[in-house]
Tab-separated table of C-alpha atoms in Angstrom:
chain	number	residue	atom	x	y	z
A	1	MET	CA	127.061	120.869	105.261
A	2	LYS	CA	126.133	118.741	102.732
A	3	ILE	CA	129.226	116.531	102.780
A	4	ASN	CA	128.873	116.154	106.327
A	5	LYS	CA	125.230	114.832	106.804
A	6	LEU	CA	126.207	112.552	103.555
A	7	VAL	CA	129.282	111.202	105.463
A	8	PHE	CA	127.316	110.904	108.527
A	9	ALA	CA	124.548	108.779	107.105
A	10	VAL	CA	126.876	106.616	105.482
A	11	VAL	CA	128.323	106.088	108.688
A	12	ALA	CA	125.131	105.407	110.336
A	13	MET	CA	124.266	103.091	107.659
A	14	GLY	CA	127.365	100.780	108.629
A	15	LEU	CA	127.005	100.647	112.121
A	16	ALA	CA	123.350	99.881	111.565
A	17	ALA	CA	123.989	97.085	108.925
A	18	GLY	CA	126.649	95.904	111.851
A	19	ALA	CA	123.761	95.529	114.238
A	20	SER	CA	121.219	94.445	112.129
A	21	ALA	CA	124.138	91.242	110.892
A	22	GLN	CA	123.568	89.916	114.693
A	23	MET	CA	119.634	90.354	114.497
A	24	LYS	CA	117.606	87.489	113.183
A	25	PRO	CA	116.057	87.747	109.913
A	26	GLU	CA	112.455	87.756	112.291
A	27	ASP	CA	113.107	90.214	114.325
A	28	GLN	CA	114.517	92.891	111.519
A	29	ILE	CA	110.944	91.961	109.797
A	30	LYS	CA	108.959	93.021	113.272
A	31	TYR	CA	111.325	96.028	114.134
A	32	ARG	CA	111.125	97.789	110.697
A	33	LYS	CA	107.365	97.261	110.533
A	34	ALA	CA	107.223	98.577	114.305
A	35	GLY	CA	109.381	101.275	112.511
A	36	TYR	CA	106.902	102.067	109.508
A	37	SER	CA	103.677	101.619	111.870
A	38	PHE	CA	105.401	104.511	113.588
A	39	MET	CA	105.813	107.228	111.469
A	40	SER	CA	102.052	105.760	109.732
A	41	TRP	CA	100.819	107.119	112.586
A	42	ASN	CA	102.829	109.994	112.796
A	43	MET	CA	101.920	110.690	109.270
A	44	GLY	CA	98.178	110.420	109.705
A	45	LYS	CA	98.419	113.188	112.766
A	46	ILE	CA	99.705	115.284	110.097
A	47	LYS	CA	96.551	114.560	107.321
A	48	ALA	CA	94.017	115.041	110.125
A	49	GLN	CA	95.109	118.344	111.256
A	50	THR	CA	96.187	119.603	107.622
A	51	ILE	CA	93.701	118.207	105.284
A	52	ASP	CA	90.849	115.913	106.857
A	53	ASN	CA	90.315	118.692	109.291
A	54	PRO	CA	92.400	121.725	109.357
A	55	GLY	CA	90.116	123.034	112.602
A	56	SER	CA	92.101	121.134	114.041
A	57	PHE	CA	95.670	122.177	113.473
A	58	ASN	CA	98.010	122.482	116.854
A	59	LYS	CA	101.481	123.345	115.138
A	60	ASP	CA	103.131	121.596	118.020
A	61	GLN	CA	101.572	118.055	117.730
A	62	VAL	CA	102.134	118.393	113.465
A	63	ALA	CA	105.908	119.405	114.606
A	64	GLY	CA	105.914	116.708	117.245
A	65	ALA	CA	104.926	113.963	114.300
A	66	ALA	CA	107.458	115.410	111.944
A	67	ASN	CA	110.110	115.424	114.337
A	68	ALA	CA	109.482	111.644	114.825
A	69	ILE	CA	109.337	110.998	110.916
A	70	ALA	CA	112.381	112.942	110.170
A	71	ALA	CA	114.485	110.606	113.261
A	72	ILE	CA	112.817	107.196	111.786
A	73	ALA	CA	113.460	108.757	108.182
A	74	ASN	CA	117.387	109.026	109.248
A	75	SER	CA	118.061	106.407	111.266
A	76	GLY	CA	119.345	103.309	109.214
A	77	MET	CA	116.065	101.302	108.202
A	78	GLY	CA	117.613	99.815	105.393
A	79	ALA	CA	119.822	97.799	107.406
A	80	LEU	CA	116.547	96.234	108.719
A	81	TYR	CA	116.355	94.655	105.253
A	82	GLY	CA	119.245	91.298	105.818
A	83	PRO	CA	119.642	88.689	104.505
A	84	GLY	CA	116.641	86.152	104.964
A	85	THR	CA	114.477	88.977	105.417
A	86	ASP	CA	112.951	88.998	101.696
A	87	LYS	CA	110.418	86.137	102.838
A	88	ASP	CA	108.244	85.493	105.597
A	89	VAL	CA	110.284	84.599	108.817
A	90	GLY	CA	108.333	82.638	111.309
A	91	ASN	CA	105.180	84.640	112.795
A	92	GLN	CA	106.549	87.647	111.009
A	93	LYS	CA	105.108	88.455	107.523
A	94	THR	CA	106.466	90.711	104.838
A	95	ARG	CA	105.030	92.637	101.686
A	96	VAL	CA	108.612	94.036	100.410
A	97	LYS	CA	108.687	92.744	96.695
A	98	PRO	CA	111.726	90.286	95.962
A	99	GLU	CA	112.632	93.224	93.711
A	100	PHE	CA	113.485	95.248	96.390
A	101	PHE	CA	116.926	93.139	96.886
A	102	GLN	CA	117.348	93.014	93.409
A	103	GLN	CA	117.591	96.864	92.587
A	104	GLN	CA	119.397	98.302	94.876
A	105	ASP	CA	120.354	101.405	93.029
A	106	GLU	CA	116.630	102.136	92.857
A	107	VAL	CA	115.891	101.462	96.518
A	108	ARG	CA	119.087	103.645	97.494
A	109	LYS	CA	117.133	106.636	94.978
A	110	LEU	CA	113.998	106.031	96.639
A	111	ALA	CA	115.160	106.228	100.543
A	112	VAL	CA	117.427	109.424	99.635
A	113	ALA	CA	114.200	111.188	98.483
A	114	PHE	CA	112.526	109.631	101.265
A	115	VAL	CA	114.557	111.230	103.461
A	116	LYS	CA	115.486	114.413	101.906
A	117	GLU	CA	111.118	114.705	101.645
A	118	ALA	CA	111.033	113.831	105.554
A	119	ASN	CA	113.658	116.239	106.605
A	120	GLU	CA	111.944	119.308	104.567
A	121	LEU	CA	108.901	118.101	106.304
A	122	GLN	CA	110.276	118.249	109.602
A	123	LYS	CA	111.983	121.754	109.037
A	124	VAL	CA	108.153	123.199	107.303
A	125	ALA	CA	105.931	121.886	110.497
A	126	ALA	CA	108.691	124.102	112.970
A	127	THR	CA	107.959	126.947	110.925
A	128	GLY	CA	103.951	126.511	112.160
A	129	ASP	CA	102.690	127.550	108.322
A	130	ALA	CA	99.920	124.846	108.100
A	131	ALA	CA	99.565	125.619	104.338
A	132	ALA	CA	103.059	124.851	103.703
A	133	ILE	CA	103.059	121.677	106.026
A	134	LYS	CA	100.297	120.638	103.975
A	135	ALA	CA	101.708	120.732	100.815
A	136	GLN	CA	105.076	118.953	102.145
A	137	PHE	CA	102.684	117.111	103.259
A	138	GLY	CA	101.807	116.059	100.062
A	139	LYS	CA	105.600	115.330	98.745
A	140	THR	CA	106.812	113.060	101.544
A	141	GLY	CA	103.843	111.054	101.012
A	142	GLU	CA	104.360	111.083	97.364
A	143	SER	CA	108.215	109.762	98.422
A	144	CYS	CA	106.644	107.081	99.792
A	145	LYS	CA	104.213	105.384	97.773
A	146	ALA	CA	106.927	105.867	95.046
A	147	CYS	CA	108.732	102.936	96.961
A	148	HIS	CA	105.323	101.295	97.832
A	149	ASP	CA	104.231	101.396	94.528
A	150	LYS	CA	107.526	99.848	92.673
A	151	PHE	CA	108.316	97.351	95.823
A	152	ARG	CA	105.778	96.568	98.226
A	153	LYS	CA	103.129	93.695	97.563
A	154	GLU	CA	99.349	94.117	98.208
A	155	ASP	CA	97.755	93.079	100.756
A	156	ASP	CA	97.358	89.253	100.694
């Protein structure tokens, strides 16, 4: 089963890379920012219902948010870091550090860890167990932060 998922991920990344090669760098930056913004919004929904205001917990909303996060994590967004997306292009600004493009093994390691945690969040959210979701939410957030800490510039 794990090999099938790995083969699927490699094929999906290859297909996404081919599609992004036809996209302008400005569009790649725009789409990846949109994906991360949508993921952030969904992380916020889970945080609001498990940490900030646990009395508002709605298992269906949390599961839906976790499904969206996992879908984005598995969508092949790495292909949106093509040539020319390492700097601001047109009206699209990027906060990615140059090291992101120079340390691909580290990027891959962090990306695989994030996908693993996002997929686990989806599984745990499906159970409706608020405490388990809260714990896995923390792990998922830490995997996001690991990449941000290493490869994202602070706001200018």
